Short mmCIF file of C-alpha atoms in Angstrom, two decimals:
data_model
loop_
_atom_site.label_atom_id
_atom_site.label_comp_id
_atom_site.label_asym_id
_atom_site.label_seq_id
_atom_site.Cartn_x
_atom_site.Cartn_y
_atom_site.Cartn_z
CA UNK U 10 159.74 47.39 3.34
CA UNK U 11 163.16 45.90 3.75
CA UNK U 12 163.56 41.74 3.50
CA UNK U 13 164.55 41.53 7.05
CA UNK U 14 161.34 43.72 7.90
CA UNK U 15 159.20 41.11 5.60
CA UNK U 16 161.46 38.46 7.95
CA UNK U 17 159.93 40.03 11.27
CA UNK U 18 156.16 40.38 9.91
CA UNK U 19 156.33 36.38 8.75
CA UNK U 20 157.99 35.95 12.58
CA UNK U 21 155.10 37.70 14.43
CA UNK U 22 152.41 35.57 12.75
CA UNK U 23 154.67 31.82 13.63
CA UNK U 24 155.17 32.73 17.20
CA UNK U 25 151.01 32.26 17.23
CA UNK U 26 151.08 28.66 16.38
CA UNK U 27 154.94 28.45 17.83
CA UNK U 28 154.49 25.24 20.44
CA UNK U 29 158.15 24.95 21.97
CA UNK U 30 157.30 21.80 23.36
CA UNK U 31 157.80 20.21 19.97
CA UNK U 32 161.71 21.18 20.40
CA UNK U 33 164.48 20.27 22.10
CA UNK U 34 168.41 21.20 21.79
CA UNK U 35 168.66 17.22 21.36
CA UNK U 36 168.23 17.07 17.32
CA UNK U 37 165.59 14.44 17.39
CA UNK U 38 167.07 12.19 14.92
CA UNK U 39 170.61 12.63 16.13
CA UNK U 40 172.29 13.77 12.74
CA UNK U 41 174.79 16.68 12.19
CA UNK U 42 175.02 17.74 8.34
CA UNK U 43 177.85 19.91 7.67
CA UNK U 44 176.63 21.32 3.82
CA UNK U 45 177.21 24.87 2.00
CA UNK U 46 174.81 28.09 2.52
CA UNK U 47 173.74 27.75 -1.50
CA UNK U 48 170.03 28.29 -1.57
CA UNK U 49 169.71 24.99 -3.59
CA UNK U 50 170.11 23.18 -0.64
CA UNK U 51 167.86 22.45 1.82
CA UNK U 52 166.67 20.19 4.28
CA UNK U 53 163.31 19.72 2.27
CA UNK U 54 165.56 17.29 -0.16
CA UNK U 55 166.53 15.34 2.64
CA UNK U 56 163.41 14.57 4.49
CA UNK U 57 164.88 16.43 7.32
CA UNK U 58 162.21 18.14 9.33
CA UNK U 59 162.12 21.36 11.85
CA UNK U 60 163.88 19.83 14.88
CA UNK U 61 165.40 17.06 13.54
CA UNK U 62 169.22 17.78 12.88
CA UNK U 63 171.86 20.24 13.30
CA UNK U 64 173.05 21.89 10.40
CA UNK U 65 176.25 23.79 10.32
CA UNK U 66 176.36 25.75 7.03
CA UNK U 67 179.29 27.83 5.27
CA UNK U 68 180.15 28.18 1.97
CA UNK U 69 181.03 25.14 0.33
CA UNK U 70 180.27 23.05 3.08
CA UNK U 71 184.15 22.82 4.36
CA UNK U 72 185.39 21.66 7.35
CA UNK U 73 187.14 24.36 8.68
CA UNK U 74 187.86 25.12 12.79
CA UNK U 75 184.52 26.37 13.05
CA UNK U 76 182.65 23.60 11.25
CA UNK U 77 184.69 21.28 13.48
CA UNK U 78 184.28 23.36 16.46
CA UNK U 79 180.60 23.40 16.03
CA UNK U 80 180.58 19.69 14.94
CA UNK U 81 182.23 18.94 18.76
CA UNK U 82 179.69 20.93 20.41
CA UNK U 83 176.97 18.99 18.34
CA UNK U 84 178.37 15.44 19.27
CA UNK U 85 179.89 15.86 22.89
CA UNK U 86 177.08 18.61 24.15
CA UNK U 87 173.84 17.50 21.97
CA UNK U 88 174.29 14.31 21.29
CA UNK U 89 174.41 13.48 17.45
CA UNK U 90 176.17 10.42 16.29
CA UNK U 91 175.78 10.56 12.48
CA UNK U 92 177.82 13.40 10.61
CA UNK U 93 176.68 14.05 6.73
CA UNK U 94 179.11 16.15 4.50
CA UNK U 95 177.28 17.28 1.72
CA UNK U 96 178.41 19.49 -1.03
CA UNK U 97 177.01 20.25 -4.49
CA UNK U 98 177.27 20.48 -8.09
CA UNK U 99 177.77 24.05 -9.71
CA UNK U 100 179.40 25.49 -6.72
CA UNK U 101 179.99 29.11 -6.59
CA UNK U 102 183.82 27.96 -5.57
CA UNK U 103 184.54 25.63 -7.99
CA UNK U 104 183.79 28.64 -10.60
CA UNK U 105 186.86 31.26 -9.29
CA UNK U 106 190.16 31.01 -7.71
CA UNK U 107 191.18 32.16 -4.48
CA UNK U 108 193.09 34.70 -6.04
CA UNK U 109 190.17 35.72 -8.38
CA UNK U 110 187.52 36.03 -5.57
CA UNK U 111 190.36 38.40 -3.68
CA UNK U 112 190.62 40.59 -7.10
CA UNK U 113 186.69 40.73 -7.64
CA UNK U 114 186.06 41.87 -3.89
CA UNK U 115 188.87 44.18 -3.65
CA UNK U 116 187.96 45.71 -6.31
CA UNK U 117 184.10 46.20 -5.86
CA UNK U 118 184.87 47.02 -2.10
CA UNK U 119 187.86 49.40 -3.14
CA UNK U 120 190.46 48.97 -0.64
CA UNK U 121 192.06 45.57 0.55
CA UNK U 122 191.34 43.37 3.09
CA UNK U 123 192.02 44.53 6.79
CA UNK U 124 192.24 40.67 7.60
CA UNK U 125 193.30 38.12 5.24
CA UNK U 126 190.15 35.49 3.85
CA UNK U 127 190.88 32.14 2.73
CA UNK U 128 188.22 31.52 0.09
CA UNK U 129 188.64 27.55 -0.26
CA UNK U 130 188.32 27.35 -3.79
CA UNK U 131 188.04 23.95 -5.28
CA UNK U 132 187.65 22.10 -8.82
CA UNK U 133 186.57 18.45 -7.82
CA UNK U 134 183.26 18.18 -6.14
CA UNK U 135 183.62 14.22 -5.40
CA UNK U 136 187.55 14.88 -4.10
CA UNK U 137 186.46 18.14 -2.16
CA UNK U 138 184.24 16.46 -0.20
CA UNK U 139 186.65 13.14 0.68
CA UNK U 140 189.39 15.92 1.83
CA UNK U 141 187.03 17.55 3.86
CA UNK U 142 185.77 14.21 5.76
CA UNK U 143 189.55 13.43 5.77
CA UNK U 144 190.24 16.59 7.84
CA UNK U 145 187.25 16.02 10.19
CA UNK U 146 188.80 12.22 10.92
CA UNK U 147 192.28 14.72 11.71
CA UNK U 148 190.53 15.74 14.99
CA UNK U 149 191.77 13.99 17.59
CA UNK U 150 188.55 14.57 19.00
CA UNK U 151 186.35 13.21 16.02
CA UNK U 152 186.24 9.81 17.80
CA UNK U 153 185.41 6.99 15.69
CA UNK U 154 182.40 5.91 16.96
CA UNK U 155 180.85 9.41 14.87
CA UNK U 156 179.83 8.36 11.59
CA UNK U 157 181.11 10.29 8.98
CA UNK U 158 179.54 10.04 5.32
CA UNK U 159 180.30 12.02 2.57
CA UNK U 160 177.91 13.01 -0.27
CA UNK U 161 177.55 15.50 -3.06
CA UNK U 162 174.11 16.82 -4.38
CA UNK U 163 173.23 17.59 -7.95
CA UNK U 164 171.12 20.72 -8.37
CA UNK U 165 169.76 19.97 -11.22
CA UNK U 166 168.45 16.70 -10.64
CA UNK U 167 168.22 16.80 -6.52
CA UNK U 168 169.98 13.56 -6.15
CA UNK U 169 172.29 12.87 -3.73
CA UNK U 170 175.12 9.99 -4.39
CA UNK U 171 177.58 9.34 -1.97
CA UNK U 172 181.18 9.53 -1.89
CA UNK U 173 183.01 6.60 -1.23
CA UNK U 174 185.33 6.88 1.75
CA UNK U 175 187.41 4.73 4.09
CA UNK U 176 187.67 6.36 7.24
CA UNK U 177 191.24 5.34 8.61
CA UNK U 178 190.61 6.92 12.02
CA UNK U 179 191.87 4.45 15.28
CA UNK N 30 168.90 1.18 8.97
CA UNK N 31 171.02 4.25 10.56
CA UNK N 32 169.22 7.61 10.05
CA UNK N 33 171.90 8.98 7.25
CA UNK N 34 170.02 5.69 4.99
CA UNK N 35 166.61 7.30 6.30
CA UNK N 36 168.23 10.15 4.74
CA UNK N 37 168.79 8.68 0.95
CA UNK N 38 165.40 7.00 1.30
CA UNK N 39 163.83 10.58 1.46
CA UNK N 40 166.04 11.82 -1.14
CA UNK N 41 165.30 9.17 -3.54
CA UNK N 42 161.77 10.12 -3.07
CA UNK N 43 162.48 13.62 -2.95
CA UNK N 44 164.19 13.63 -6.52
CA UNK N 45 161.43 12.46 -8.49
CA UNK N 46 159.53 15.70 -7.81
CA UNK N 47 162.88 18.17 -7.93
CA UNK N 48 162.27 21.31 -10.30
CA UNK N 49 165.64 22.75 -10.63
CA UNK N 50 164.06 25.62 -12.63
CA UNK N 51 162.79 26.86 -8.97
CA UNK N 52 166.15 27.54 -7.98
CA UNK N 53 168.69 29.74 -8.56
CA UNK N 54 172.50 29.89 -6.76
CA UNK N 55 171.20 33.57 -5.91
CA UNK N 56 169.20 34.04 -3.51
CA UNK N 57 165.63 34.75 -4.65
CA UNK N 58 164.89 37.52 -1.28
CA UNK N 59 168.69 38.87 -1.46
CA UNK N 60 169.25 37.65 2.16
CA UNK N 61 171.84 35.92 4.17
CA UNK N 62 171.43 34.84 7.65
CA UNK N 63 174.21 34.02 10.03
CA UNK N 64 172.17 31.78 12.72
CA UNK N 65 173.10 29.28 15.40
CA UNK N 66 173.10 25.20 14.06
CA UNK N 67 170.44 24.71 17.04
CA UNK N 68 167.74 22.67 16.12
CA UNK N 69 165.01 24.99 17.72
CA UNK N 70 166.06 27.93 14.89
CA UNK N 71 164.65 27.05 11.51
CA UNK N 72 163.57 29.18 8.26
CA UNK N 73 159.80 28.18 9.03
CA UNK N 74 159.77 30.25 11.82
CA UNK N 75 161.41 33.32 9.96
CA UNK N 76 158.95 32.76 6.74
CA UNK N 77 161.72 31.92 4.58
CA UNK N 78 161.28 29.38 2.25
CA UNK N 79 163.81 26.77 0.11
CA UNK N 80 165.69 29.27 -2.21
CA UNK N 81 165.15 32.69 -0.40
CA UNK N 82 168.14 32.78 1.37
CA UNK N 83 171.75 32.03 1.70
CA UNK N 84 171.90 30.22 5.64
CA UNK N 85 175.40 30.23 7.41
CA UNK N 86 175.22 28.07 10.48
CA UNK N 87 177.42 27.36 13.29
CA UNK N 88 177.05 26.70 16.69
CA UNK N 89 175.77 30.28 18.53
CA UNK N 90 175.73 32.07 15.04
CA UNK N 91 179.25 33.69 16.00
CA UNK N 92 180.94 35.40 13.70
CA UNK N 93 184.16 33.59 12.97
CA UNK N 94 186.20 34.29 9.99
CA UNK N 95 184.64 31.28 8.12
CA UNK N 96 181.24 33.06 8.31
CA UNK N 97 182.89 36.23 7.44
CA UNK N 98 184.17 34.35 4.07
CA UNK N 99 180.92 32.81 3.79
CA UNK N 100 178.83 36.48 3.68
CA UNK N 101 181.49 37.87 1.28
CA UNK N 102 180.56 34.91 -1.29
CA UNK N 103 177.05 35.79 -0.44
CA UNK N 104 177.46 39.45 -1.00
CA UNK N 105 179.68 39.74 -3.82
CA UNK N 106 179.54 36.23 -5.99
CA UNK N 107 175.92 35.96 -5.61
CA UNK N 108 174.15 39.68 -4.72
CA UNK N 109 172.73 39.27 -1.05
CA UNK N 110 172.08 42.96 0.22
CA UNK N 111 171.17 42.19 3.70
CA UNK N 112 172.29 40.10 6.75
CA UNK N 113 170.62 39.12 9.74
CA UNK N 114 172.48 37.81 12.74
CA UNK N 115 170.89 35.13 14.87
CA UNK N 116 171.94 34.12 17.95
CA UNK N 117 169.27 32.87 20.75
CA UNK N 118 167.95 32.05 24.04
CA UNK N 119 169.31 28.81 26.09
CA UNK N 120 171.96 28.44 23.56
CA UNK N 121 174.50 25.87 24.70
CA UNK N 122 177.33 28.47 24.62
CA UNK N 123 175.61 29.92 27.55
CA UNK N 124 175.63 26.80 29.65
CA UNK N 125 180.10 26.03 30.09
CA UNK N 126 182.64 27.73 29.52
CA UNK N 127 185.32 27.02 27.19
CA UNK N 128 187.66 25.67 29.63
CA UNK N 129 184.39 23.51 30.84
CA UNK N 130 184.18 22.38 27.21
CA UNK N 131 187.54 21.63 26.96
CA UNK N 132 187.76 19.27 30.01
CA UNK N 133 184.49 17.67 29.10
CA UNK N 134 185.81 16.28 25.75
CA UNK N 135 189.27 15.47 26.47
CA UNK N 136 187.79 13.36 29.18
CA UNK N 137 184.77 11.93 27.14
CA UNK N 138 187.84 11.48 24.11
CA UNK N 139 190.10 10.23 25.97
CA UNK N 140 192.87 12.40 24.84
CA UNK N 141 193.95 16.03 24.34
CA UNK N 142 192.66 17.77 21.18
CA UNK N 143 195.62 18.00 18.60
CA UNK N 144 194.33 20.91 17.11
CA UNK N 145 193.02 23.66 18.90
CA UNK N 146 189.67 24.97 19.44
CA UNK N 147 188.26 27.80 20.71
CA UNK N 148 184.29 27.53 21.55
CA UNK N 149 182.87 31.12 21.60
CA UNK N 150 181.17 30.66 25.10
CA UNK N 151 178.96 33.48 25.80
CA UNK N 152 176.75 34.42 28.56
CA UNK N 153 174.89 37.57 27.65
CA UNK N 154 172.76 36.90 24.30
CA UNK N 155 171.99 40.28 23.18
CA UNK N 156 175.42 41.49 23.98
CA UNK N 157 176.76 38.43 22.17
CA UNK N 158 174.75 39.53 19.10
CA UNK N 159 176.20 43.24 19.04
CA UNK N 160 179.52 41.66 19.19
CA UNK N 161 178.84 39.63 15.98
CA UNK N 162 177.59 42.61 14.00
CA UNK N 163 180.71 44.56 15.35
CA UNK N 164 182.61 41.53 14.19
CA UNK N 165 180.86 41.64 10.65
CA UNK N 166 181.28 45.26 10.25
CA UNK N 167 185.14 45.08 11.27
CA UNK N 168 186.18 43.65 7.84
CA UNK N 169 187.01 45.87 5.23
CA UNK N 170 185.33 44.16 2.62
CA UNK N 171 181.77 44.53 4.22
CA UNK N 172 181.19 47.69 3.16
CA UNK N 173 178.27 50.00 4.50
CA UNK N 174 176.14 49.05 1.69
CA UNK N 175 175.64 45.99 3.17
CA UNK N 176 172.44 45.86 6.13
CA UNK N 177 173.60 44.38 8.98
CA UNK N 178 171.12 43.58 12.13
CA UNK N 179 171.20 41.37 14.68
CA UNK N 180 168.70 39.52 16.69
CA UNK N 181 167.85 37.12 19.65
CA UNK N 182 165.16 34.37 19.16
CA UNK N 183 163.20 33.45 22.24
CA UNK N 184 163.07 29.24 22.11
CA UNK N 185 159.98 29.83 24.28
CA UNK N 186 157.81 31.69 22.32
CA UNK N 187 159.32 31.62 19.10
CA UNK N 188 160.17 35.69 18.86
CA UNK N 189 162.47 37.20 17.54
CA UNK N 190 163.49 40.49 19.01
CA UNK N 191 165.84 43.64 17.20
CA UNK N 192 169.35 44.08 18.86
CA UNK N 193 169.67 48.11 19.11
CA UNK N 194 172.89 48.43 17.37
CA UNK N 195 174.37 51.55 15.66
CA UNK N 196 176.65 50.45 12.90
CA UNK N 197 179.98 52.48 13.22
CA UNK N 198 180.83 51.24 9.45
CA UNK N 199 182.16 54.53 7.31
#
């Protein structure tokens, strides 16, 4: 039995007790958290529950188009007016280049990329995460009334301290 | 107290229970799941719990380049093996266009975006979701040996349902 098979067993027994009236596309508490896909992360250490927030996810928890694209939809369509950026300690992109990532891959996958990848490598946790609320305030569109806060998370002690930041948006 | 302080109140609680021996940066069920940031799609519903899975989120679940980069971290930094695509039903994508989107938040802004943004609007869901997977499966680097299947999950009941797709990957 496949994980995604496992995935669609676990499914069929939640629809049972599935009550879509506890749900809305509103996120109840009207937060956006942009954070990275690492399974160390989770809305459990946040006191976020089922229906709560929107999270956009990638890895690293950057702020590229699509974070920003979704992060639009989230504010001008759904309605949230607080934006968290979270990213973490002993990230899987502070540990390789760019350039390394592109060797490893094309190697294991044996032929080279059809379209180029931009891996967004970083060294600085605390500095990643100020350039990445930096470029969200670049939006023209990020209006200032959107809080933006910027934290990183340790994984090993699952705290979360914030990054100080001065948004200069008009 | 703004709800991003509700936040850090939960994580300070939150900490002084944290076992970072429970977690690993790989993914303890070898899974990634590309899923839309709604609120109504969470990993309770899909039996997944904190460290199972790598989750990349945006709004629809679409498979932009940044997930693609996202799933090639996943696959070959930190040994996922499988990928489900989730897009679902009432999705806001379904509900304006991108030119509707467009006009909606330059007006609401109050000025044009200075950086461009495409939304991804869709109207059919399960077609959306084949176009994902053909998406995923158009990059070089995700090679064959990587499962790929896509599915819609009804807001209503809480289902999800199997795309029929044949991957074309060689």
């Amino acid at each position: 039995m496949s994980v995604i098979d496992e995935v669609l067993a676990a499914n069929a027994q939640y629809k049972e007790t599935h009550d879509a009236s506890l749900y809305s596309p509103q996120p109840r508490r009207k937060l956006a958290v942009l954070m990275c896909m690492d399974t160390r992360l989770d809305r459990h250490a946040l006191g976020i529950d089922f229906g709560d927030a929107h999270f956009i996810r990638n890895a690293g928890g950057i702020a590229t188009d699509d974070a920003i694209r979704s992060l639009l939809i989230s504010h001008y369509m759904l309605g949230t007016e607080e934006v968290m950026v979270i990213n973490h300690t002993d990230c899987g992109l502070q540990k390789a280049s760019d350039e390394e990532m592109h060797a490893l891959m094309e190697e294991k996958a044996g032929k080279p990329a059809n379209l180029p990848v931009r891996f967004y490598a970083f060294k600085d946790v605390a500095k990643n995460v100020e350039e990445q609320l930096e470029r969200l305030a670049s939006h023209s569109w990020v209006r200032k009334e959107l809080i933006l806060r910027g934290f990183v998370y340790d994984v090993k002690t699952g705290r979360l301290t914030e990054v100080p930041w001065k948004c200069r948006r008009t």
